Amino acid sequence: FDLGDVFSGKCGLAEALIPHREYPLLKLACLPDGAAPARESLQPVFCAAEEMFDYILLDLPAGIGSTVRMAAEFADLFCLVTLPDRIAARDSRATLEMLRGEREPPARLLINRVDAASMRSGGFENLDDLMDFVGAPLLGVIPEDRSIRSAKLVPERRKKRLSATEDIFDAIACR
């Protein structure tokens, strides 16, 4: 089952949740490709999820489509993930402006894949300029790290950390 089945009433939310194999308390629910839930079907699902979990994270597509607008109605906090380039930052700024026109949940900025070269080529002098351009306070900065990209190819649990970037992920998660 997936969230499409939950929205259509074929199953309940608990049946559509997939536990993570290493962290059984972490659950994943997927929305089928191209599926856009109706607004009225979201509220009961969010209410059920709030009863089951302390935190609900939604990974939404970039942009300001209808799914992002509907999620804004239920969000307690938005995390805008961007890259250090003008195009991605402009999309984050547009999303933030849309949120401010709706219910205005607080938003934080997470800047991904940062290194000196990406900052220069992206058109920003420094991180403060990027934050000012988007208009959201900073949640964290994730440096460019090739070992993180290769780690997703290793399915088994690792005994040791691959890089200091993993500590950055932990610190951001604690915030």
PDB file of C-alpha atoms in Angstrom:
ATOM      1  CA  PHE A   1       0.000   0.000   0.000  1.00  0.00           C
ATOM      2  CA  ASP A   2       0.992   3.652  -0.425  1.00  0.00           C
ATOM      3  CA  LEU A   3      -0.480   7.064   0.395  1.00  0.00           C
ATOM      4  CA  GLY A   4      -2.583   6.946  -2.757  1.00  0.00           C
ATOM      5  CA  ASP A   5      -4.344   3.920  -1.244  1.00  0.00           C
ATOM      6  CA  VAL A   6      -4.821   5.796   2.037  1.00  0.00           C
ATOM      7  CA  PHE A   7      -6.317   8.824   0.252  1.00  0.00           C
ATOM      8  CA  SER A   8      -8.674   6.607  -1.730  1.00  0.00           C
ATOM      9  CA  GLY A   9      -9.785   4.724   1.390  1.00  0.00           C
ATOM     10  CA  LYS A  10      -8.357   1.312   0.382  1.00  0.00           C
ATOM     11  CA  CYS A  11      -6.323   1.138   3.604  1.00  0.00           C
ATOM     12  CA  GLY A  12      -5.458   3.079   6.729  1.00  0.00           C
ATOM     13  CA  LEU A  13      -2.279   5.059   7.257  1.00  0.00           C
ATOM     14  CA  ALA A  14      -0.687   2.390   9.461  1.00  0.00           C
ATOM     15  CA  GLU A  15      -0.987  -0.147   6.645  1.00  0.00           C
ATOM     16  CA  ALA A  16       0.781   2.152   4.167  1.00  0.00           C
ATOM     17  CA  LEU A  17       3.786   2.815   6.417  1.00  0.00           C
ATOM     18  CA  ILE A  18       7.033   1.010   5.634  1.00  0.00           C
ATOM     19  CA  PRO A  19       9.454   0.650   8.567  1.00  0.00           C
ATOM     20  CA  HIS A  20      13.127   1.400   8.005  1.00  0.00           C
ATOM     21  CA  ARG A  21      15.152  -1.801   8.319  1.00  0.00           C
ATOM     22  CA  GLU A  22      17.768  -0.272  10.640  1.00  0.00           C
ATOM     23  CA  TYR A  23      15.497   2.115  12.561  1.00  0.00           C
ATOM     24  CA  PRO A  24      12.122   0.418  13.024  1.00  0.00           C
ATOM     25  CA  LEU A  25      10.547   3.500  14.628  1.00  0.00           C
ATOM     26  CA  LEU A  26      11.280   5.451  11.461  1.00  0.00           C
ATOM     27  CA  LYS A  27       8.469   4.914   8.943  1.00  0.00           C
ATOM     28  CA  LEU A  28       8.168   5.869   5.295  1.00  0.00           C
ATOM     29  CA  ALA A  29       4.995   6.470   3.338  1.00  0.00           C
ATOM     30  CA  CYS A  30       5.218   7.047  -0.391  1.00  0.00           C
ATOM     31  CA  LEU A  31       2.931   8.908  -2.721  1.00  0.00           C
ATOM     32  CA  PRO A  32       2.664   7.332  -6.173  1.00  0.00           C
ATOM     33  CA  ASP A  33       4.312   9.215  -9.037  1.00  0.00           C
ATOM     34  CA  GLY A  34       2.070  11.876 -10.461  1.00  0.00           C
ATOM     35  CA  ALA A  35      -0.495  11.539  -7.674  1.00  0.00           C
ATOM     36  CA  ALA A  36      -1.820  14.826  -6.359  1.00  0.00           C
ATOM     37  CA  PRO A  37      -4.040  14.280  -3.333  1.00  0.00           C
ATOM     38  CA  ALA A  38      -7.225  16.249  -2.955  1.00  0.00           C
ATOM     39  CA  ARG A  39      -7.078  18.818  -0.168  1.00  0.00           C
ATOM     40  CA  GLU A  40      -9.943  17.240   1.741  1.00  0.00           C
ATOM     41  CA  SER A  41      -8.138  13.889   1.843  1.00  0.00           C
ATOM     42  CA  LEU A  42      -5.011  15.384   3.459  1.00  0.00           C
ATOM     43  CA  GLN A  43      -6.505  16.549   6.750  1.00  0.00           C
ATOM     44  CA  PRO A  44      -7.568  13.122   8.071  1.00  0.00           C
ATOM     45  CA  VAL A  45      -4.216  11.631   7.062  1.00  0.00           C
ATOM     46  CA  PHE A  46      -2.272  14.403   8.808  1.00  0.00           C
ATOM     47  CA  CYS A  47      -4.462  14.066  11.902  1.00  0.00           C
ATOM     48  CA  ALA A  48      -3.835  10.315  12.002  1.00  0.00           C
ATOM     49  CA  ALA A  49      -0.092  10.849  11.527  1.00  0.00           C
ATOM     50  CA  GLU A  50       0.020  13.410  14.348  1.00  0.00           C
ATOM     51  CA  GLU A  51      -1.497  10.826  16.682  1.00  0.00           C
ATOM     52  CA  MET A  52       1.131   8.246  15.704  1.00  0.00           C
ATOM     53  CA  PHE A  53       4.346  10.316  15.557  1.00  0.00           C
ATOM     54  CA  ASP A  54       6.204  13.100  17.316  1.00  0.00           C
ATOM     55  CA  TYR A  55       7.618  14.394  14.027  1.00  0.00           C
ATOM     56  CA  ILE A  56       6.324  14.213  10.474  1.00  0.00           C
ATOM     57  CA  LEU A  57       8.740  15.084   7.680  1.00  0.00           C
ATOM     58  CA  LEU A  58       7.442  15.677   4.182  1.00  0.00           C
ATOM     59  CA  ASP A  59       9.881  15.600   1.307  1.00  0.00           C
ATOM     60  CA  LEU A  60       8.190  17.761  -1.298  1.00  0.00           C
ATOM     61  CA  PRO A  61       9.215  18.578  -4.847  1.00  0.00           C
ATOM     62  CA  ALA A  62      10.874  21.906  -5.520  1.00  0.00           C
ATOM     63  CA  GLY A  63       8.608  24.732  -6.540  1.00  0.00           C
ATOM     64  CA  ILE A  64       5.257  26.072  -5.484  1.00  0.00           C
ATOM     65  CA  GLY A  65       2.843  23.503  -6.833  1.00  0.00           C
ATOM     66  CA  SER A  66      -0.476  22.542  -5.310  1.00  0.00           C
ATOM     67  CA  THR A  67       1.074  19.850  -3.071  1.00  0.00           C
ATOM     68  CA  VAL A  68       3.380  22.418  -1.455  1.00  0.00           C
ATOM     69  CA  ARG A  69       0.457  24.816  -0.979  1.00  0.00           C
ATOM     70  CA  MET A  70      -1.654  22.122   0.665  1.00  0.00           C
ATOM     71  CA  ALA A  71       1.203  20.997   2.913  1.00  0.00           C
ATOM     72  CA  ALA A  72       1.601  24.608   4.087  1.00  0.00           C
ATOM     73  CA  GLU A  73      -1.830  24.394   5.683  1.00  0.00           C
ATOM     74  CA  PHE A  74      -0.677  21.630   8.006  1.00  0.00           C
ATOM     75  CA  ALA A  75       3.022  22.420   8.543  1.00  0.00           C
ATOM     76  CA  ASP A  76       4.476  23.619  11.816  1.00  0.00           C
ATOM     77  CA  LEU A  77       7.806  24.404  10.139  1.00  0.00           C
ATOM     78  CA  PHE A  78       9.144  24.480   6.595  1.00  0.00           C
ATOM     79  CA  CYS A  79      12.731  23.549   5.801  1.00  0.00           C
ATOM     80  CA  LEU A  80      13.723  25.081   2.492  1.00  0.00           C
ATOM     81  CA  VAL A  81      16.592  23.105   0.991  1.00  0.00           C
ATOM     82  CA  THR A  82      18.625  24.948  -1.596  1.00  0.00           C
ATOM     83  CA  LEU A  83      21.937  24.847  -3.381  1.00  0.00           C
ATOM     84  CA  PRO A  84      24.384  27.757  -3.433  1.00  0.00           C
ATOM     85  CA  ASP A  85      23.286  29.028  -6.840  1.00  0.00           C
ATOM     86  CA  ARG A  86      20.889  31.767  -7.923  1.00  0.00           C
ATOM     87  CA  ILE A  87      18.396  29.514  -9.698  1.00  0.00           C
ATOM     88  CA  ALA A  88      17.860  27.182  -6.726  1.00  0.00           C
ATOM     89  CA  ALA A  89      17.881  30.101  -4.281  1.00  0.00           C
ATOM     90  CA  ARG A  90      15.316  31.937  -6.404  1.00  0.00           C
ATOM     91  CA  ASP A  91      13.021  28.889  -6.237  1.00  0.00           C
ATOM     92  CA  SER A  92      13.410  28.780  -2.441  1.00  0.00           C
ATOM     93  CA  ARG A  93      12.620  32.490  -2.229  1.00  0.00           C
ATOM     94  CA  ALA A  94       9.494  32.008  -4.380  1.00  0.00           C
ATOM     95  CA  THR A  95       8.375  29.146  -2.142  1.00  0.00           C
ATOM     96  CA  LEU A  96       8.935  31.287   0.950  1.00  0.00           C
ATOM     97  CA  GLU A  97       6.950  34.158  -0.581  1.00  0.00           C
ATOM     98  CA  MET A  98       4.092  31.754  -1.347  1.00  0.00           C
ATOM     99  CA  LEU A  99       4.190  30.467   2.249  1.00  0.00           C
ATOM    100  CA  ARG A 100       4.048  34.015   3.579  1.00  0.00           C
ATOM    101  CA  GLY A 101       0.931  34.578   1.500  1.00  0.00           C
ATOM    102  CA  GLU A 102      -0.719  31.499   2.986  1.00  0.00           C
ATOM    103  CA  ARG A 103      -0.704  30.458   6.652  1.00  0.00           C
ATOM    104  CA  GLU A 104       2.907  31.525   7.274  1.00  0.00           C
ATOM    105  CA  PRO A 105       4.505  28.555   9.016  1.00  0.00           C
ATOM    106  CA  PRO A 106       8.035  29.460  10.115  1.00  0.00           C
ATOM    107  CA  ALA A 107      10.706  28.524   7.597  1.00  0.00           C
ATOM    108  CA  ARG A 108      14.403  27.693   7.923  1.00  0.00           C
ATOM    109  CA  LEU A 109      17.036  27.449   5.216  1.00  0.00           C
ATOM    110  CA  LEU A 110      19.243  24.411   4.666  1.00  0.00           C
ATOM    111  CA  ILE A 111      22.013  24.988   2.134  1.00  0.00           C
ATOM    112  CA  ASN A 112      23.230  21.764   0.545  1.00  0.00           C
ATOM    113  CA  ARG A 113      26.440  20.829  -1.321  1.00  0.00           C
ATOM    114  CA  VAL A 114      28.429  23.919  -0.363  1.00  0.00           C
ATOM    115  CA  ASP A 115      32.069  24.460  -1.277  1.00  0.00           C
ATOM    116  CA  ALA A 116      34.081  27.489  -2.364  1.00  0.00           C
ATOM    117  CA  ALA A 117      33.695  26.699  -6.062  1.00  0.00           C
ATOM    118  CA  SER A 118      29.902  26.303  -5.867  1.00  0.00           C
ATOM    119  CA  MET A 119      29.574  29.602  -3.988  1.00  0.00           C
ATOM    120  CA  ARG A 120      31.639  31.450  -6.626  1.00  0.00           C
ATOM    121  CA  SER A 121      29.893  29.848  -9.593  1.00  0.00           C
ATOM    122  CA  GLY A 122      26.473  30.291  -7.966  1.00  0.00           C
ATOM    123  CA  GLY A 123      26.843  34.047  -7.784  1.00  0.00           C
ATOM    124  CA  PHE A 124      26.995  34.541  -4.014  1.00  0.00           C
ATOM    125  CA  GLU A 125      29.901  36.141  -2.171  1.00  0.00           C
ATOM    126  CA  ASN A 126      29.107  34.316   1.064  1.00  0.00           C
ATOM    127  CA  LEU A 127      26.385  32.425   2.922  1.00  0.00           C
ATOM    128  CA  ASP A 128      24.955  35.622   4.417  1.00  0.00           C
ATOM    129  CA  ASP A 129      24.256  36.933   0.906  1.00  0.00           C
ATOM    130  CA  LEU A 130      22.442  33.698   0.047  1.00  0.00           C
ATOM    131  CA  MET A 131      20.401  33.820   3.282  1.00  0.00           C
ATOM    132  CA  ASP A 132      19.477  37.457   2.635  1.00  0.00           C
ATOM    133  CA  PHE A 133      18.512  36.642  -0.956  1.00  0.00           C
ATOM    134  CA  VAL A 134      16.143  33.844   0.126  1.00  0.00           C
ATOM    135  CA  GLY A 135      14.916  35.652   3.235  1.00  0.00           C
ATOM    136  CA  ALA A 136      14.958  32.789   5.730  1.00  0.00           C
ATOM    137  CA  PRO A 137      17.109  32.144   8.789  1.00  0.00           C
ATOM    138  CA  LEU A 138      19.731  29.433   8.497  1.00  0.00           C
ATOM    139  CA  LEU A 139      19.122  25.923   9.815  1.00  0.00           C
ATOM    140  CA  GLY A 140      22.389  24.477   8.554  1.00  0.00           C
ATOM    141  CA  VAL A 141      25.004  24.137   5.844  1.00  0.00           C
ATOM    142  CA  ILE A 142      25.953  20.781   4.367  1.00  0.00           C
ATOM    143  CA  PRO A 143      29.328  20.797   2.613  1.00  0.00           C
ATOM    144  CA  GLU A 144      29.942  19.075  -0.699  1.00  0.00           C
ATOM    145  CA  ASP A 145      31.165  15.600   0.233  1.00  0.00           C
ATOM    146  CA  ARG A 146      31.646  12.811  -2.301  1.00  0.00           C
ATOM    147  CA  SER A 147      31.738  10.147   0.415  1.00  0.00           C
ATOM    148  CA  ILE A 148      28.104  10.903   1.286  1.00  0.00           C
ATOM    149  CA  ARG A 149      27.040  10.298  -2.308  1.00  0.00           C
ATOM    150  CA  SER A 150      28.855   6.949  -2.398  1.00  0.00           C
ATOM    151  CA  ALA A 151      27.432   5.925   1.003  1.00  0.00           C
ATOM    152  CA  LYS A 152      23.926   5.617  -0.416  1.00  0.00           C
ATOM    153  CA  LEU A 153      25.196   2.782  -2.604  1.00  0.00           C
ATOM    154  CA  VAL A 154      26.164   0.721   0.480  1.00  0.00           C
ATOM    155  CA  PRO A 155      22.974  -0.877   1.813  1.00  0.00           C
ATOM    156  CA  GLU A 156      24.364  -2.478   4.958  1.00  0.00           C
ATOM    157  CA  ARG A 157      24.816  -0.601   8.183  1.00  0.00           C
ATOM    158  CA  ARG A 158      28.237   0.905   8.625  1.00  0.00           C
ATOM    159  CA  LYS A 159      30.212   0.553  11.842  1.00  0.00           C
ATOM    160  CA  LYS A 160      32.094   3.831  11.441  1.00  0.00           C
ATOM    161  CA  ARG A 161      31.391   7.256  10.063  1.00  0.00           C
ATOM    162  CA  LEU A 162      32.548   7.986   6.536  1.00  0.00           C
ATOM    163  CA  SER A 163      33.165  11.686   7.063  1.00  0.00           C
ATOM    164  CA  ALA A 164      32.656  14.685   9.315  1.00  0.00           C
ATOM    165  CA  THR A 165      29.649  15.628   7.191  1.00  0.00           C
ATOM    166  CA  GLU A 166      27.656  12.942   8.957  1.00  0.00           C
ATOM    167  CA  ASP A 167      28.199  14.869  12.212  1.00  0.00           C
ATOM    168  CA  ILE A 168      26.749  17.936  10.498  1.00  0.00           C
ATOM    169  CA  PHE A 169      23.633  15.961   9.542  1.00  0.00           C
ATOM    170  CA  ASP A 170      23.277  14.876  13.189  1.00  0.00           C
ATOM    171  CA  ALA A 171      23.622  18.455  14.447  1.00  0.00           C
ATOM    172  CA  ILE A 172      20.995  19.701  11.991  1.00  0.00           C
ATOM    173  CA  ALA A 173      18.614  16.899  12.984  1.00  0.00           C
ATOM    174  CA  CYS A 174      19.000  17.865  16.655  1.00  0.00           C
ATOM    175  CA  ARG A 175      17.879  21.418  15.870  1.00  0.00           C
TER     176      ARG A 175
END
